[in-house]
N, CA and C atoms as an extended XYZ file, in Angstrom:
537
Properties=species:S:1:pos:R:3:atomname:S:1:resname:S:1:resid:I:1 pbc="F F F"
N       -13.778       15.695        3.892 N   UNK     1
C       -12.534       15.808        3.155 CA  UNK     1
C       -12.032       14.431        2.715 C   UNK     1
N       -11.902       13.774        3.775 N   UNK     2
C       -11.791       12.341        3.381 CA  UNK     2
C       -12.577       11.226        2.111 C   UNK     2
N       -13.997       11.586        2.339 N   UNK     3
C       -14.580       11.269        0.951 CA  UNK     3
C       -14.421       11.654       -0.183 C   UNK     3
N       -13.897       13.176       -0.322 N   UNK     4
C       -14.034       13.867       -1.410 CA  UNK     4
C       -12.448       13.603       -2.229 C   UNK     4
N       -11.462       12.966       -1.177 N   UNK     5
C       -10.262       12.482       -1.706 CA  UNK     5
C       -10.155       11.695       -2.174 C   UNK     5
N       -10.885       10.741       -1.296 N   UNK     6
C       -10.955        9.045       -1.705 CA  UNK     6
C       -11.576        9.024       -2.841 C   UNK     6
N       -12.726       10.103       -4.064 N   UNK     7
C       -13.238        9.502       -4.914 CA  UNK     7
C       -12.334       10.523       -5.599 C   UNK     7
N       -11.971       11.580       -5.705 N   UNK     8
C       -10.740       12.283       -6.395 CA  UNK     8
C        -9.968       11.179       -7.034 C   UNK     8
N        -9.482       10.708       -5.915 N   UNK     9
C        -8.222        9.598       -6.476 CA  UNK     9
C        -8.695        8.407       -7.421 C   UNK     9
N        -9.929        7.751       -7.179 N   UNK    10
C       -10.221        7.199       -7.844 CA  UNK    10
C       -10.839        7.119       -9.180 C   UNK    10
N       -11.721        8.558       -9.106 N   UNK    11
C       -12.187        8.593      -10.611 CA  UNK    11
C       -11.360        9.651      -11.273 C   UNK    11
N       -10.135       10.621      -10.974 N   UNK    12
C        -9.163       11.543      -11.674 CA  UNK    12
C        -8.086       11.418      -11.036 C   UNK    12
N        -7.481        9.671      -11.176 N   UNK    13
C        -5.857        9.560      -10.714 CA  UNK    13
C        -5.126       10.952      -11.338 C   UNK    13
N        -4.908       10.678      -12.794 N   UNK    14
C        -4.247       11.738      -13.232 CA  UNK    14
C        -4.552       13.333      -13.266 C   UNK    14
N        -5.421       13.563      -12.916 N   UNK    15
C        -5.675       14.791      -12.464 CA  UNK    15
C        -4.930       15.080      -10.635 C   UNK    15
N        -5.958       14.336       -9.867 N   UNK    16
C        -5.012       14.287       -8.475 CA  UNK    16
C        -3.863       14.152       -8.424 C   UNK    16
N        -3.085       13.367       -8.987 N   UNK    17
C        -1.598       13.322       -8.381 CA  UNK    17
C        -0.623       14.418       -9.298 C   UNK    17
N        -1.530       15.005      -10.724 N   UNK    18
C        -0.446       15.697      -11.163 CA  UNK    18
C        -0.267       17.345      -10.049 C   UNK    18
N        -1.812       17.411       -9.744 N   UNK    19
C        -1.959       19.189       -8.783 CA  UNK    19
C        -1.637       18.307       -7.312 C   UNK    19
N        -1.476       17.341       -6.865 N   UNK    20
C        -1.166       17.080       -5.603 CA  UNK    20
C        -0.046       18.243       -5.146 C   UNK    20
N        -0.252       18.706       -4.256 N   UNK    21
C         0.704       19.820       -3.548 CA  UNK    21
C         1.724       19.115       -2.891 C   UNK    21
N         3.440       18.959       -3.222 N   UNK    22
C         4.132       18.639       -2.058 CA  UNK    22
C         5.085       19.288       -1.314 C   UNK    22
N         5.175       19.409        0.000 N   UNK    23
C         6.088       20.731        0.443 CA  UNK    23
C         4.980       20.730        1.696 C   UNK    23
N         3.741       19.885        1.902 N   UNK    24
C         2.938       20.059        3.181 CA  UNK    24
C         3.319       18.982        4.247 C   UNK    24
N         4.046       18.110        4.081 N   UNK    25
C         4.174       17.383        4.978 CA  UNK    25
C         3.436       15.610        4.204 C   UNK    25
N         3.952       14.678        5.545 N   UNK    26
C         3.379       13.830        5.242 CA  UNK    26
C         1.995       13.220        6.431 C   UNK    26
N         1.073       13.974        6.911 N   UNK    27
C         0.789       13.716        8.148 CA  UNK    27
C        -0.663       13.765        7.298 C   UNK    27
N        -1.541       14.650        6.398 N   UNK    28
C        -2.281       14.391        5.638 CA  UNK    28
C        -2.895       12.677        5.009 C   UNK    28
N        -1.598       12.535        3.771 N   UNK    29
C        -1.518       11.193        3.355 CA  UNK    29
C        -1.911       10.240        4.308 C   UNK    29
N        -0.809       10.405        5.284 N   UNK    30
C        -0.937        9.197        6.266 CA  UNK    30
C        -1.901        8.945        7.236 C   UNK    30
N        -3.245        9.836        7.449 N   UNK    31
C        -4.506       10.015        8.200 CA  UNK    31
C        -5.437        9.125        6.898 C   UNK    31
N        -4.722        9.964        5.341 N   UNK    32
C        -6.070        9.135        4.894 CA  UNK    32
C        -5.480        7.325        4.672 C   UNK    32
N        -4.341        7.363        5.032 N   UNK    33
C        -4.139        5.721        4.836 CA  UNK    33
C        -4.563        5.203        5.929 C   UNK    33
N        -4.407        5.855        6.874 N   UNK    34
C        -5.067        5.218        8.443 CA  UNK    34
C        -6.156        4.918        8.701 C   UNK    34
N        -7.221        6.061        7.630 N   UNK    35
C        -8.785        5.613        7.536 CA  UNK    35
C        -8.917        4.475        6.864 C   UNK    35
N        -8.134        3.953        5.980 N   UNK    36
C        -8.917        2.952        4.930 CA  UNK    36
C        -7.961        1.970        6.227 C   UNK    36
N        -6.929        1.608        6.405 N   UNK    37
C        -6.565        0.572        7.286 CA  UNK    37
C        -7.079        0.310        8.107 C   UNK    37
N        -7.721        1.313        8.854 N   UNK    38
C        -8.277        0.663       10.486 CA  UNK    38
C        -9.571        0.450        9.488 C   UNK    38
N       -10.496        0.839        8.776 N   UNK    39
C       -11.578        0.435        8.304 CA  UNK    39
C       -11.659       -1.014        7.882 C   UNK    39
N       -10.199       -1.650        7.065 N   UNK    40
C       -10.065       -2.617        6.586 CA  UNK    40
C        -9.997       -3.865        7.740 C   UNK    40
N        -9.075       -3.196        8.877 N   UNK    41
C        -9.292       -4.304        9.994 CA  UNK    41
C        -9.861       -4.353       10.608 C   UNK    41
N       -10.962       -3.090       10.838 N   UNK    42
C       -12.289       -3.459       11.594 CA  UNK    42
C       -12.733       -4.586       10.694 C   UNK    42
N       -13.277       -4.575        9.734 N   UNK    43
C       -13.907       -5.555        9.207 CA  UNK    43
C       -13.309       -6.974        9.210 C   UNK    43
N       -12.466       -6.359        8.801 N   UNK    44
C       -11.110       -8.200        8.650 CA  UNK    44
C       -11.724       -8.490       10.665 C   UNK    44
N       -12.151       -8.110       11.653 N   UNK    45
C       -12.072       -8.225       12.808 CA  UNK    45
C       -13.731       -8.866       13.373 C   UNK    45
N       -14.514       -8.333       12.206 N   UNK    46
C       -15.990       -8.705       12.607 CA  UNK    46
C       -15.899      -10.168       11.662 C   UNK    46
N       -15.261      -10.483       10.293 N   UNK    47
C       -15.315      -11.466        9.768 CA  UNK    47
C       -14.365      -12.586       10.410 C   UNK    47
N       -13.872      -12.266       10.732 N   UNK    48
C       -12.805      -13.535       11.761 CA  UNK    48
C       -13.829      -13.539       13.559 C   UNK    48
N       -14.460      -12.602       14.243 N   UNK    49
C       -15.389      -13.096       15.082 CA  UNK    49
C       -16.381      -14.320       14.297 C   UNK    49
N       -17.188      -13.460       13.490 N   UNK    50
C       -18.234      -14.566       12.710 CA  UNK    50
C       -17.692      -15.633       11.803 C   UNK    50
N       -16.513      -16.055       12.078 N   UNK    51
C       -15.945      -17.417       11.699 CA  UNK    51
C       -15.479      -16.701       10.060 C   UNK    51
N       -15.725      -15.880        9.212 N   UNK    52
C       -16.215      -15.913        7.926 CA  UNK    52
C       -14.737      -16.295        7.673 C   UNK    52
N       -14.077      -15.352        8.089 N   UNK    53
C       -12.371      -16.037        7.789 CA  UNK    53
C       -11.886      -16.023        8.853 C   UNK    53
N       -10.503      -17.114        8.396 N   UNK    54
C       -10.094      -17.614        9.549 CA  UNK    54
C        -8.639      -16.704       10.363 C   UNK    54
N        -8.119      -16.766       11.170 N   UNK    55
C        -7.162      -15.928       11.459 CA  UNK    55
C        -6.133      -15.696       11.349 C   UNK    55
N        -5.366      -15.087       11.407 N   UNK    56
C        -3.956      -15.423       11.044 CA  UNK    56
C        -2.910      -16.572       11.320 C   UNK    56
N        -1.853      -16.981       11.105 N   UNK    57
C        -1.381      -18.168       11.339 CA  UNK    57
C        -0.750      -17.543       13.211 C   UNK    57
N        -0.584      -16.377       13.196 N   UNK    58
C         0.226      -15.670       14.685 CA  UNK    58
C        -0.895      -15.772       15.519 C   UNK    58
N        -2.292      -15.592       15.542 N   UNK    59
C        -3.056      -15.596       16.827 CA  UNK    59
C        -4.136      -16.817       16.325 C   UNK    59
N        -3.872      -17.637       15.880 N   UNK    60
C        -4.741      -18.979       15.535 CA  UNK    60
C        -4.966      -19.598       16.912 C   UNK    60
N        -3.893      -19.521       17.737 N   UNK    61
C        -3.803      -20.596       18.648 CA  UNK    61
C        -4.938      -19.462       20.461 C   UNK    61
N        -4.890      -18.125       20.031 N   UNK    62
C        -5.997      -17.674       20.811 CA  UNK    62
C        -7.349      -17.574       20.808 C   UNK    62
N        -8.268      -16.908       21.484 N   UNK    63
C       -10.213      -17.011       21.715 CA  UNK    63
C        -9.825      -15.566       20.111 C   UNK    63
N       -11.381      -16.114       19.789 N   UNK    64
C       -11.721      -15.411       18.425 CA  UNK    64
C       -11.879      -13.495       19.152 C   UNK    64
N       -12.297      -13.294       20.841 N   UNK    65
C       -12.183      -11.918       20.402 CA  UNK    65
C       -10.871      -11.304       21.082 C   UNK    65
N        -9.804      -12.043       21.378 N   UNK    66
C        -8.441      -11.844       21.373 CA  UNK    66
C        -7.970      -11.466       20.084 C   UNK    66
N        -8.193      -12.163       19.410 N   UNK    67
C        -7.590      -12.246       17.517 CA  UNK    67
C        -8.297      -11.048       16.623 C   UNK    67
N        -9.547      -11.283       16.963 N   UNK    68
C       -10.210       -9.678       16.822 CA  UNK    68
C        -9.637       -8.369       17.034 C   UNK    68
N        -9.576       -8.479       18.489 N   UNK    69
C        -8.989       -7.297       19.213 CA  UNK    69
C        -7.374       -6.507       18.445 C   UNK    69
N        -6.569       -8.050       18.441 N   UNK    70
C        -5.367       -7.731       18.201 CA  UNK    70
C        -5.191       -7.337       16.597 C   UNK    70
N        -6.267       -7.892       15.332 N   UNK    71
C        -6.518       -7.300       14.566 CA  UNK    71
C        -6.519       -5.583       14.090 C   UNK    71
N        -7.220       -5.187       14.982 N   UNK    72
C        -7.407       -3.570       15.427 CA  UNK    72
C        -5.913       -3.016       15.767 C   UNK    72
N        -5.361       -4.024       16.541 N   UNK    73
C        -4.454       -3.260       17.129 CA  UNK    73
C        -2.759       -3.241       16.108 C   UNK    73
N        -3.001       -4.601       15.638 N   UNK    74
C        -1.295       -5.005       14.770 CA  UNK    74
C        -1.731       -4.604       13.598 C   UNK    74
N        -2.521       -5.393       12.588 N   UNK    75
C        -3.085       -4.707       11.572 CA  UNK    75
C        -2.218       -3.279       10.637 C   UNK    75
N        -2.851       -2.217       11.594 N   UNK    76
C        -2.479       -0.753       10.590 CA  UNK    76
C        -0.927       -0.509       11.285 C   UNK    76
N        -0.564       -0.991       12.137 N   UNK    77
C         1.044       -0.555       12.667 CA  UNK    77
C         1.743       -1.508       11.415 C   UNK    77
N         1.361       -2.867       11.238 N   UNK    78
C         2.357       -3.489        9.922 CA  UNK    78
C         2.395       -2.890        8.887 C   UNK    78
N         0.731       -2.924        8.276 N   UNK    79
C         0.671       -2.431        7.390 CA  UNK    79
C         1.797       -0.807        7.091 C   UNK    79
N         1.972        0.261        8.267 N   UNK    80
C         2.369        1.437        8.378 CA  UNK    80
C         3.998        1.099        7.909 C   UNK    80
N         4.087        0.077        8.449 N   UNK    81
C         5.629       -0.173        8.936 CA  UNK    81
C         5.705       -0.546        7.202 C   UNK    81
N         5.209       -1.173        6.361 N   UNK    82
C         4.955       -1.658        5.132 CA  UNK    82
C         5.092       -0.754        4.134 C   UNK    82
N         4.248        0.597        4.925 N   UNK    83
C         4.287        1.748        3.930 CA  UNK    83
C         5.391        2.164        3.530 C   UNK    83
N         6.338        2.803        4.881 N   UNK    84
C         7.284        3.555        4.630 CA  UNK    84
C         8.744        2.557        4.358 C   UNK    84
N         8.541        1.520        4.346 N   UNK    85
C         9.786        0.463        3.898 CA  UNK    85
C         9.440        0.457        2.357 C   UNK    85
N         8.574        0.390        2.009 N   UNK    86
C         8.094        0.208        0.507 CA  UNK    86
C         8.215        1.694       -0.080 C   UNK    86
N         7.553        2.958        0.432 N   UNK    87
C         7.887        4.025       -0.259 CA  UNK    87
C         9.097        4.334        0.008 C   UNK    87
N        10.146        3.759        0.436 N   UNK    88
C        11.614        3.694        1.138 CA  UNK    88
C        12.310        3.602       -0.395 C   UNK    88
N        12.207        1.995       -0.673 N   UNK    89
C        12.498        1.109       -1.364 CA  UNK    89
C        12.274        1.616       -2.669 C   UNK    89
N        10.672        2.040       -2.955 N   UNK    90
C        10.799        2.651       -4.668 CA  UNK    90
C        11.222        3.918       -4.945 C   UNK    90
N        11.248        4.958       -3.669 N   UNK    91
C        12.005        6.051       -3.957 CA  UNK    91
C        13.455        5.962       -3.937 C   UNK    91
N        14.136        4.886       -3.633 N   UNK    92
C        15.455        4.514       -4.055 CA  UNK    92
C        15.367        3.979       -5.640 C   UNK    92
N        14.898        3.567       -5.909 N   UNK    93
C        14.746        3.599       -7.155 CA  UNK    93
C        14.638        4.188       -8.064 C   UNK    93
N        13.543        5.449       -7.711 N   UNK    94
C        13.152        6.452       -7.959 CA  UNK    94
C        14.613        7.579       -8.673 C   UNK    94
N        15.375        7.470       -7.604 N   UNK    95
C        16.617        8.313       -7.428 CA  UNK    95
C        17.686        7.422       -8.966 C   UNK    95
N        17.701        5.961       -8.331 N   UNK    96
C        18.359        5.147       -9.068 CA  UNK    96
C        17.885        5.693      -10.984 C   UNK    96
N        17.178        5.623      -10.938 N   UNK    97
C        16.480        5.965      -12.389 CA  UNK    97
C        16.643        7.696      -12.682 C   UNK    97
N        16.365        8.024      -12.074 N   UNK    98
C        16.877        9.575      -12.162 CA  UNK    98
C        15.094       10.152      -12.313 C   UNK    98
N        14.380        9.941      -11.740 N   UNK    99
C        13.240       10.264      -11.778 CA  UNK    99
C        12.199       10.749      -10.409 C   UNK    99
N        13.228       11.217       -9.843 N   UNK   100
C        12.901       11.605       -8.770 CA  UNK   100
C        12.952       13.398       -8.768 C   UNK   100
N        11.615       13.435       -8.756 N   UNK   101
C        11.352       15.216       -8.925 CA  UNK   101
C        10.943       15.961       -7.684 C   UNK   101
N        10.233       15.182       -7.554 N   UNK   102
C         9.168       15.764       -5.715 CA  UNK   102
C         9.870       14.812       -4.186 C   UNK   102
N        10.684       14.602       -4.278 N   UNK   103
C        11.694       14.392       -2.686 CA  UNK   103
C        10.745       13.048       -2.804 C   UNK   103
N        11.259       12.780       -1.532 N   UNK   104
C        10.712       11.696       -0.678 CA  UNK   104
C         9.010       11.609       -0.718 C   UNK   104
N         9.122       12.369       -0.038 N   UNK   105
C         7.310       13.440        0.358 CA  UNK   105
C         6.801       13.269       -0.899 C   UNK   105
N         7.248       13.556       -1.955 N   UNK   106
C         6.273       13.116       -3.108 CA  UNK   106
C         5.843       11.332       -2.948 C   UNK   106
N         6.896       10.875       -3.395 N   UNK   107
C         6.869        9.377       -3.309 CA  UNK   107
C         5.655        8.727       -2.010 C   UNK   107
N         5.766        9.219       -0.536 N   UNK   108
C         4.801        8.775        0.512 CA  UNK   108
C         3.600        9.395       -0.115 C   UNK   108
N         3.225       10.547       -0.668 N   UNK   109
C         1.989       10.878       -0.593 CA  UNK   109
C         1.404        9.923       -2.129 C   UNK   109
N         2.474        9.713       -2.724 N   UNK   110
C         1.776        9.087       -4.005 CA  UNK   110
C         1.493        7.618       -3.198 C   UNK   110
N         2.430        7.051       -2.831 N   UNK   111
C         1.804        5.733       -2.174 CA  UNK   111
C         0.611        5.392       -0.811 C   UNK   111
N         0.223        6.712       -0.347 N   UNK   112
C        -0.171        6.429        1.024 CA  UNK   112
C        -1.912        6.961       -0.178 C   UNK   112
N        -1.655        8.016       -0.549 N   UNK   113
C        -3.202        8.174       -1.740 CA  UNK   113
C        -3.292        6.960       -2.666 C   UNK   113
N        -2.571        5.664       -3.037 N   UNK   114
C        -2.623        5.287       -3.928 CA  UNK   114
C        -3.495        3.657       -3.728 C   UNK   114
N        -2.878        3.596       -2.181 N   UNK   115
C        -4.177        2.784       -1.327 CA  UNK   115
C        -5.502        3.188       -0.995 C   UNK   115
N        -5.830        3.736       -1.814 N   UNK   116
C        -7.390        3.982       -1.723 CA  UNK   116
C        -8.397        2.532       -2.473 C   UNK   116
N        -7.932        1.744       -3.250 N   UNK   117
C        -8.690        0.577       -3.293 CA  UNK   117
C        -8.419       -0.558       -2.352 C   UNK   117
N        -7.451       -0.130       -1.616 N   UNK   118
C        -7.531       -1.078       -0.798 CA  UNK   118
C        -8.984       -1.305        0.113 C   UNK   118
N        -9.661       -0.621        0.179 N   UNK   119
C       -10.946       -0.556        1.068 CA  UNK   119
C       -11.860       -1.635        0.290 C   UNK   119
N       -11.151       -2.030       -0.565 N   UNK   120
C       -12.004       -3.264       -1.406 CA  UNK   120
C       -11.936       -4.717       -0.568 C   UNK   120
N       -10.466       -4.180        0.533 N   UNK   121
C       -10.369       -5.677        1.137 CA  UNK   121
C       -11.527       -5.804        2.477 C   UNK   121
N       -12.346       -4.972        2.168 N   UNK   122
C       -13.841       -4.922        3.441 CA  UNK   122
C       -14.355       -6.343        2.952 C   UNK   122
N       -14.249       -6.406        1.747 N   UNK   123
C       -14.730       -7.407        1.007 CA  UNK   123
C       -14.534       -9.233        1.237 C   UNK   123
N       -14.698      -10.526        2.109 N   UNK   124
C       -14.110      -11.222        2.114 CA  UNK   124
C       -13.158      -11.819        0.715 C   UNK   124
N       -11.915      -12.314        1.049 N   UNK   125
C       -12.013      -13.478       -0.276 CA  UNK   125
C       -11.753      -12.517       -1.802 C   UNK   125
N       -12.732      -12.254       -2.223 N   UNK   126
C       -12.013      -11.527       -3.573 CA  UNK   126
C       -11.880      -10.302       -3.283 C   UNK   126
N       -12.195       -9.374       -2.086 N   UNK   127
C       -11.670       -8.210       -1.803 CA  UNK   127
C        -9.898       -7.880       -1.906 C   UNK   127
N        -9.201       -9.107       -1.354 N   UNK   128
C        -7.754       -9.190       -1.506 CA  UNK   128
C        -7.044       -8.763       -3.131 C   UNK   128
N        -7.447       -9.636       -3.719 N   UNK   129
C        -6.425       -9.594       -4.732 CA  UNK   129
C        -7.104       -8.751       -6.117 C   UNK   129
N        -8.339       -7.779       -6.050 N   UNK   130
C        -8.977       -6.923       -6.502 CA  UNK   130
C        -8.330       -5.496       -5.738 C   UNK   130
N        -7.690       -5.573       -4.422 N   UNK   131
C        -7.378       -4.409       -4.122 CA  UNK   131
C        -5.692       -4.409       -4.657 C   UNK   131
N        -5.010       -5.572       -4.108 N   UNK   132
C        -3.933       -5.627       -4.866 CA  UNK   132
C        -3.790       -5.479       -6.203 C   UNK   132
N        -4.592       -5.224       -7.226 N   UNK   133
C        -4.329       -5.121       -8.389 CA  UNK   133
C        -4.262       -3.704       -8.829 C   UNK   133
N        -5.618       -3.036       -7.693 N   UNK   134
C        -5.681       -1.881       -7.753 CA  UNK   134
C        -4.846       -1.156       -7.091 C   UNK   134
N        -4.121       -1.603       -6.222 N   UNK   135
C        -2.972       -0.270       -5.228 CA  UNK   135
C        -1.936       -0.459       -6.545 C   UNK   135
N        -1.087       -1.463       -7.394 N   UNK   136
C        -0.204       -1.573       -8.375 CA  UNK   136
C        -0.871       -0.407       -9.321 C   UNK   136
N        -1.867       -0.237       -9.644 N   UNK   137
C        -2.465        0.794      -11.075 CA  UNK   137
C        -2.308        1.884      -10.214 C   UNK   137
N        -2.648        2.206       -9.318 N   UNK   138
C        -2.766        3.232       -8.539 CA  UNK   138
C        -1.455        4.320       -8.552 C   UNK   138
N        -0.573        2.689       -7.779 N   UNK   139
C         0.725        3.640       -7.264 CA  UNK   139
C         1.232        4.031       -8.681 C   UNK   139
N         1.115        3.125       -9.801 N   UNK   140
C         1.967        3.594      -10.918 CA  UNK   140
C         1.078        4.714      -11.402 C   UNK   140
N         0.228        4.817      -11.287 N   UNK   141
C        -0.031        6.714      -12.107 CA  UNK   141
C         0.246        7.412      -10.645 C   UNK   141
N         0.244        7.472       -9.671 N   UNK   142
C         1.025        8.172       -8.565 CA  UNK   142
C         2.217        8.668       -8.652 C   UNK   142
N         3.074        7.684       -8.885 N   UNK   143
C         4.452        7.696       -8.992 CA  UNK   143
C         4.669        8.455      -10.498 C   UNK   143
N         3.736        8.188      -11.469 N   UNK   144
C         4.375        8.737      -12.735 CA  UNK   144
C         3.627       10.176      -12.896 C   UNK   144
N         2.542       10.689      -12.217 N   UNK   145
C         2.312       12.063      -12.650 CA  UNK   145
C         2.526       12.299      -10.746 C   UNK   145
N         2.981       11.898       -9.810 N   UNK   146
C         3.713       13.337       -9.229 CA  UNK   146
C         4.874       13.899       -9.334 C   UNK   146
N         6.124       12.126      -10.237 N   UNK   147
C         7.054       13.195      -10.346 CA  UNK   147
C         7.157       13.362      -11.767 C   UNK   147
N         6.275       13.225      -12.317 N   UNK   148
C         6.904       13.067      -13.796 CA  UNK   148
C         7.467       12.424      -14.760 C   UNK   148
N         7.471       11.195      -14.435 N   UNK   149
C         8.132       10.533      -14.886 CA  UNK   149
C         7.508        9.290      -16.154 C   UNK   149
N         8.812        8.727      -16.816 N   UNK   150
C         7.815        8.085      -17.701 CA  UNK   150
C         7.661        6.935      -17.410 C   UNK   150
N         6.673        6.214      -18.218 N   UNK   151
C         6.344        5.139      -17.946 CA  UNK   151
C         7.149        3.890      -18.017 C   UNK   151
N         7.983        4.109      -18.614 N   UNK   152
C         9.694        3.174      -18.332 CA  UNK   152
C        10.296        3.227      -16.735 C   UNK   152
N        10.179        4.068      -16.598 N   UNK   153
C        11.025        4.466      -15.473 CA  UNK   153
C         9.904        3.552      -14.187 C   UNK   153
N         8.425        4.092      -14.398 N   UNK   154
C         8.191        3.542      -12.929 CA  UNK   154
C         8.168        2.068      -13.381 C   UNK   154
N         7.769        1.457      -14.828 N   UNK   155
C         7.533        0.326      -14.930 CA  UNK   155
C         8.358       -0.543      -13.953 C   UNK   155
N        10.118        0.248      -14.359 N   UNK   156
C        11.264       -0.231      -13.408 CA  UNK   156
C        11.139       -0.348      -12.463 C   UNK   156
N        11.084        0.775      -11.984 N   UNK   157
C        10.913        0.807       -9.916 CA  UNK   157
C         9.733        0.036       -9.811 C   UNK   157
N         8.998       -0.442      -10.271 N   UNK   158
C         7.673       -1.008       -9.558 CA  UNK   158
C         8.054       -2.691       -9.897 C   UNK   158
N         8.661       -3.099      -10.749 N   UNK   159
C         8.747       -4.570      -11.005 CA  UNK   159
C        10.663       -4.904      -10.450 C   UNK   159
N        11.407       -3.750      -10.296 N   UNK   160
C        12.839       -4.576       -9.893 CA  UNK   160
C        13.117       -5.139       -8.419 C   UNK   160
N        12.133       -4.282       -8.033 N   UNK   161
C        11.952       -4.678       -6.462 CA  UNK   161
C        11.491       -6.012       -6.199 C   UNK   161
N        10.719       -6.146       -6.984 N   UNK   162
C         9.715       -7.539       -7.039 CA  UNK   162
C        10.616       -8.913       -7.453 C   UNK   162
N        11.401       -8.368       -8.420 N   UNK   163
C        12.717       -9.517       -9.189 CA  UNK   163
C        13.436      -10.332       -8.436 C   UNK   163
N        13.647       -8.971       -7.326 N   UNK   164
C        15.119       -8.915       -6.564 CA  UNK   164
C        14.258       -9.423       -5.459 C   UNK   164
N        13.331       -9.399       -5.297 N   UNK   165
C        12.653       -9.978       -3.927 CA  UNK   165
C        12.597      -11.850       -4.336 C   UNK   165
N        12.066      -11.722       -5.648 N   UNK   166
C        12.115      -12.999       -6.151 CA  UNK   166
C        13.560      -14.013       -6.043 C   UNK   166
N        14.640      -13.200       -6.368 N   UNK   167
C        15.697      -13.650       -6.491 CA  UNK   167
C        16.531      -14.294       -4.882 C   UNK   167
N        16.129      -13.474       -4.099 N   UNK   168
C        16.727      -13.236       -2.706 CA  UNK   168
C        15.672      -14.527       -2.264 C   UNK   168
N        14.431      -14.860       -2.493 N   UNK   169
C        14.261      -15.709       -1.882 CA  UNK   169
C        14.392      -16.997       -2.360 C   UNK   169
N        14.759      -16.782       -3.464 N   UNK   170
C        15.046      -18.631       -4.344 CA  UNK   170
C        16.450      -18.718       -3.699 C   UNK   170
N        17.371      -17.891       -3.926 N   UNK   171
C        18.817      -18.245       -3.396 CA  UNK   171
C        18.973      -18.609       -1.482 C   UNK   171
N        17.801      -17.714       -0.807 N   UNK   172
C        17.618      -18.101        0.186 CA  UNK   172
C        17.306      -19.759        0.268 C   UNK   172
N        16.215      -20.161       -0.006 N   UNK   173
C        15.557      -21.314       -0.257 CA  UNK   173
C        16.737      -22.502       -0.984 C   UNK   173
N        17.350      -22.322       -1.914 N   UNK   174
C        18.604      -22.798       -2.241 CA  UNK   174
C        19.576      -23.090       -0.930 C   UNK   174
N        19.660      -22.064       -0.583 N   UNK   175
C        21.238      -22.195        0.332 CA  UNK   175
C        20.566      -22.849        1.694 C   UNK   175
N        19.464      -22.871        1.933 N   UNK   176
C        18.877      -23.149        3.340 CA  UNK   176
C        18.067      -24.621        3.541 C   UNK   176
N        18.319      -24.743        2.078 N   UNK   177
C        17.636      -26.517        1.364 CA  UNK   177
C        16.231      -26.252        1.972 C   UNK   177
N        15.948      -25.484        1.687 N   UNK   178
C        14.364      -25.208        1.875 CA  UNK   178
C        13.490      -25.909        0.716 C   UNK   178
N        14.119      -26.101       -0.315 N   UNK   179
C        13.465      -27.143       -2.122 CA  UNK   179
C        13.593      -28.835       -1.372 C   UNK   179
């Protein structure tokens, strides 16, 4: 089931997310985001043993299969914690814009299916910012054929967040003489 989703989503975004069913819960979505995450930090976990990359700046200062280990373990809980603050955040938006058709539950299942390229970050090095390009294409046909909406609308929710993130941290950085 899991394979047959993961290439669903990828080769008929707009087909998948327009028949996506919502009204089942969110416990689906969030199994298949759990597969590609723990997949992603297993690997992120064998390439930081074999030196290939290096570790995070939080467990730098421990043995490589401590940092490993804890990989496995922090990894998909941030990332999780990431999910639902972020599908938090654009389904407020969502609402804000008036483009909110399928609840909440729409919004998680479009974002938790929409990380399916993330499994690109197995990849050292250019796996990163090849998957990031792809969860942005992703979530925006997610977001625009589960609820309907047009392409104005998510353009919004997907870049004001980003503004306002921008903004909050220059004025931070300003007021904290961080320049």
């Amino acid at each position: 089931a899991f394979a047959q989703t993961f290439l669903d989503v990828l080769a008929r975004p707009k087909a998948f997310f327009s028949a996506m069913p919502v009204g089942h819960g969110i416990l689906k979505p969030l199994l298949f985001f759990l597969i590609i995450i723990q997949a992603v930090a297993l690997s992120q976990s064998v390439w930081q043993l074999l030196g290939i990359i290096p570790p995070s700046m939080l467990t730098e200062n421990l043995g490589r299969s401590l940092q490993a280990a804890l990989v496995l373990v922090l990894y998909p809980l941030e990332v999780c914690v990431f999910l639902f603050l972020d599908t938090a955040i654009n389904h407020f938006f969502l609402r804000l814009f008036k483009a909110d058709t399928k609840g909440f539950e729409g919004t998680f299942r479009a974002e938790a299916y929409s990380a399916a390229p993330m499994l690109l970050m197995i990849v050292p090095y250019i796996g990163l910012p090849l998957a990031m390009i792809g969860v942005v294409v992703y979530k925006y046909l997610g977001l625009r054929h589960v609820h309907g909406a047009t392409s104005k609308q998510v353009l919004a929710v997907l870049v004001l967040p980003m503004l306002l993130a921008m903004v909050v941290a220059i004025v931070l950085t300003l007021v904290t003489g961080g320049v």
